[in-house]
XYZ file of C-alpha atoms in Angstrom:
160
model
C 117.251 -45.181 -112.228
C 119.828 -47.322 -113.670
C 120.085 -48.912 -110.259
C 116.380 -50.379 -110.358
C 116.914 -52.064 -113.482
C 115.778 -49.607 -116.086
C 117.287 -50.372 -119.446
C 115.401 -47.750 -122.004
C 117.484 -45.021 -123.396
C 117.841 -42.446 -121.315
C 119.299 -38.776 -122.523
C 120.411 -35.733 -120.159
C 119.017 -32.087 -121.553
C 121.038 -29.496 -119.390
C 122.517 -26.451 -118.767
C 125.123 -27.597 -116.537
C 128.272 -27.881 -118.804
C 131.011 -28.435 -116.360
C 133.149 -31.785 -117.199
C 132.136 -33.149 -113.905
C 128.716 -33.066 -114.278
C 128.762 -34.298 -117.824
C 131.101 -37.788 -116.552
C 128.530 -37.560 -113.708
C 125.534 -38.041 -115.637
C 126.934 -40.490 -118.127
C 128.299 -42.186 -115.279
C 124.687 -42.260 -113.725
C 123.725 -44.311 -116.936
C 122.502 -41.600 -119.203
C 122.759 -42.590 -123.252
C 123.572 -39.473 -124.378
C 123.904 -35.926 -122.668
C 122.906 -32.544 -124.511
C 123.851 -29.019 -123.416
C 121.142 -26.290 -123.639
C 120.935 -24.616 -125.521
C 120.413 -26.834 -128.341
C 119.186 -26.980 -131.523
C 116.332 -28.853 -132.255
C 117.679 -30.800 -135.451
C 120.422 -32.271 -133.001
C 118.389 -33.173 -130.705
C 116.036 -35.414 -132.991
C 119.249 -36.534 -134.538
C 120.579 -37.690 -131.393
C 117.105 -39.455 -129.946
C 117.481 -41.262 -133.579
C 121.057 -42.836 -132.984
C 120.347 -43.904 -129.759
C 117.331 -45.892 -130.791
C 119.063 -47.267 -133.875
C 121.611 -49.273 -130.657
C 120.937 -52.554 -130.264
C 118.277 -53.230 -127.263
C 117.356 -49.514 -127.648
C 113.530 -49.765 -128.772
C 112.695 -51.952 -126.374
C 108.762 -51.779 -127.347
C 108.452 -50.758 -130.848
C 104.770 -52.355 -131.193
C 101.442 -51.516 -128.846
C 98.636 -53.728 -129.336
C 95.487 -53.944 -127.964
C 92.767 -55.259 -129.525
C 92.920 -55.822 -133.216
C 95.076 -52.445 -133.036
C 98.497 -52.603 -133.842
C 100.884 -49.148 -133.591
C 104.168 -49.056 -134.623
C 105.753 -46.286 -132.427
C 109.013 -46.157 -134.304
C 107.447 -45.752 -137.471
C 104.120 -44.393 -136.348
C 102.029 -46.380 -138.436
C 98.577 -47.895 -136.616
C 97.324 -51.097 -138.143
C 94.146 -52.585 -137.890
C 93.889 -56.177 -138.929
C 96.974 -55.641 -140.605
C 95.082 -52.921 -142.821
C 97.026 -49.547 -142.245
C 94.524 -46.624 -140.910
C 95.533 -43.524 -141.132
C 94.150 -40.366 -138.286
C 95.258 -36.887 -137.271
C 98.534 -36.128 -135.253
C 96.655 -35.836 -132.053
C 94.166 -38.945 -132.205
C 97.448 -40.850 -132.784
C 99.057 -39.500 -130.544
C 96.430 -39.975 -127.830
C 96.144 -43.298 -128.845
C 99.694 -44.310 -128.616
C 99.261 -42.885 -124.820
C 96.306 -44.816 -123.549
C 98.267 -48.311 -125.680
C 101.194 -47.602 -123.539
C 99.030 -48.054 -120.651
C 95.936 -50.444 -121.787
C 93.820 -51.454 -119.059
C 94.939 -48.726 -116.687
C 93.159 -44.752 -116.491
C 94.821 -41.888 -117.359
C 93.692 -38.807 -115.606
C 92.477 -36.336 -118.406
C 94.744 -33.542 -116.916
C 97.553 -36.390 -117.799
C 96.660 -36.677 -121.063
C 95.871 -32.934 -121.739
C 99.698 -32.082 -120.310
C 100.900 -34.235 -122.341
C 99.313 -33.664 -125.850
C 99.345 -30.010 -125.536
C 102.549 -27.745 -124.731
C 102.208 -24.339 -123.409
C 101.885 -22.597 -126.340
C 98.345 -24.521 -127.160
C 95.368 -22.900 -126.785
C 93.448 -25.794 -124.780
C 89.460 -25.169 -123.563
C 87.932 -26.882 -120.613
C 86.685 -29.350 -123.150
C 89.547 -30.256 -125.438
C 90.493 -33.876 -124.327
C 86.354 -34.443 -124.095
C 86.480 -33.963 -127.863
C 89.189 -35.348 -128.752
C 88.246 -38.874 -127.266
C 85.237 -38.412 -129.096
C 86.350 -38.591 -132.096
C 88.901 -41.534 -131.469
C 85.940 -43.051 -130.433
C 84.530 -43.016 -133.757
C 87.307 -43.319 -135.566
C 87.965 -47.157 -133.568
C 84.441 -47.314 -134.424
C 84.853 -47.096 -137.526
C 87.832 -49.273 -138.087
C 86.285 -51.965 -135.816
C 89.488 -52.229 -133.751
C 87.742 -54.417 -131.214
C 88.782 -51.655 -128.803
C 86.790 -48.850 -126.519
C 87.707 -45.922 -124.723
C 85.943 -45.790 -121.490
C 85.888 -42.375 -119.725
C 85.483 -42.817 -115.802
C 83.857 -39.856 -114.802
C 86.349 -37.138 -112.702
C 88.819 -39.437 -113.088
C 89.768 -40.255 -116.275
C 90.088 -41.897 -120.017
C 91.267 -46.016 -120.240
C 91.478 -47.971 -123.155
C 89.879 -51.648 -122.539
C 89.681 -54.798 -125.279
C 85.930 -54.831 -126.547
C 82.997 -52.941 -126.910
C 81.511 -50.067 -124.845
């Protein structure tokens, strides 16, 4: 990983708690390595000091659009105006910023926003686009989500 060129923060979650594989992994060119199991307070608190490094948040703003999203602070601007939505819009959002212009398959997206735990129907992701639709509507973001059908969801600059 390291190897290629990667430079974001990268953290080990294990169980393997042998010396050697801990100098292994952090020889490998992992940040940070965390034993399972662990609680969840140190893990957050850990994923914080390694972003506060230097060179560590290497893209704190997505844009697209007159969008704006801060994803260290999680606020989403439009025109510099701050909009607020629910957990999941934003967090669907911040997904198809990461990769503007490109699709997502909606069993990506679904996998993502949901854990195991979720309840999810056949039509969960539908609906949930549907209503960042009209929230970007809304706001005027000068940005659409296009759904290509059996394939996926992809955020594009402009109108529908």
């Amino acid at each position: 990983f390291r190897l290629r060129g990667a430079t974001c923060p990268m953290m080990v979650l294990t169980a393997r708690d042998g010396i050697n594989d801990r100098v292994r992994g952090l020889n490998a060119g992992a940040d940070d390595y965390l034993l399972k199991p662990f609680a969840m307070e140190e893990l957050i608190a850990r994923l914080r000091a390694i972003l506060r490094r230097p060179g560590a948040a290497l893209s704190v703003l997505l844009s697209s659009g007159d969008l704006t999203f801060d994803t260290i602070g999680r606020e989403l601007r439009v025109r510099g105006e701050l909009v607020s939505m629910p957990r999941r819009e934003m967090e669907m959002l911040e997904h198809l910023l990461r990769r503007a212009g490109k699709v997502i398959p909606k069993r990506v997206l679904e996998e993502s926003l949901y854990g195991f735990d979720d309840e999810v129907s056949s039509n969960t992701v539908e609906v949930l686009v549907s209503r960042l639709r009209k929230r970007l509507q809304l706001t005027a973001a000068g940005v659409t989500v296009h759904t290509l059908r059996g394939i996926g969801y992809m955020l594009a600059d402009g109108k529908a």
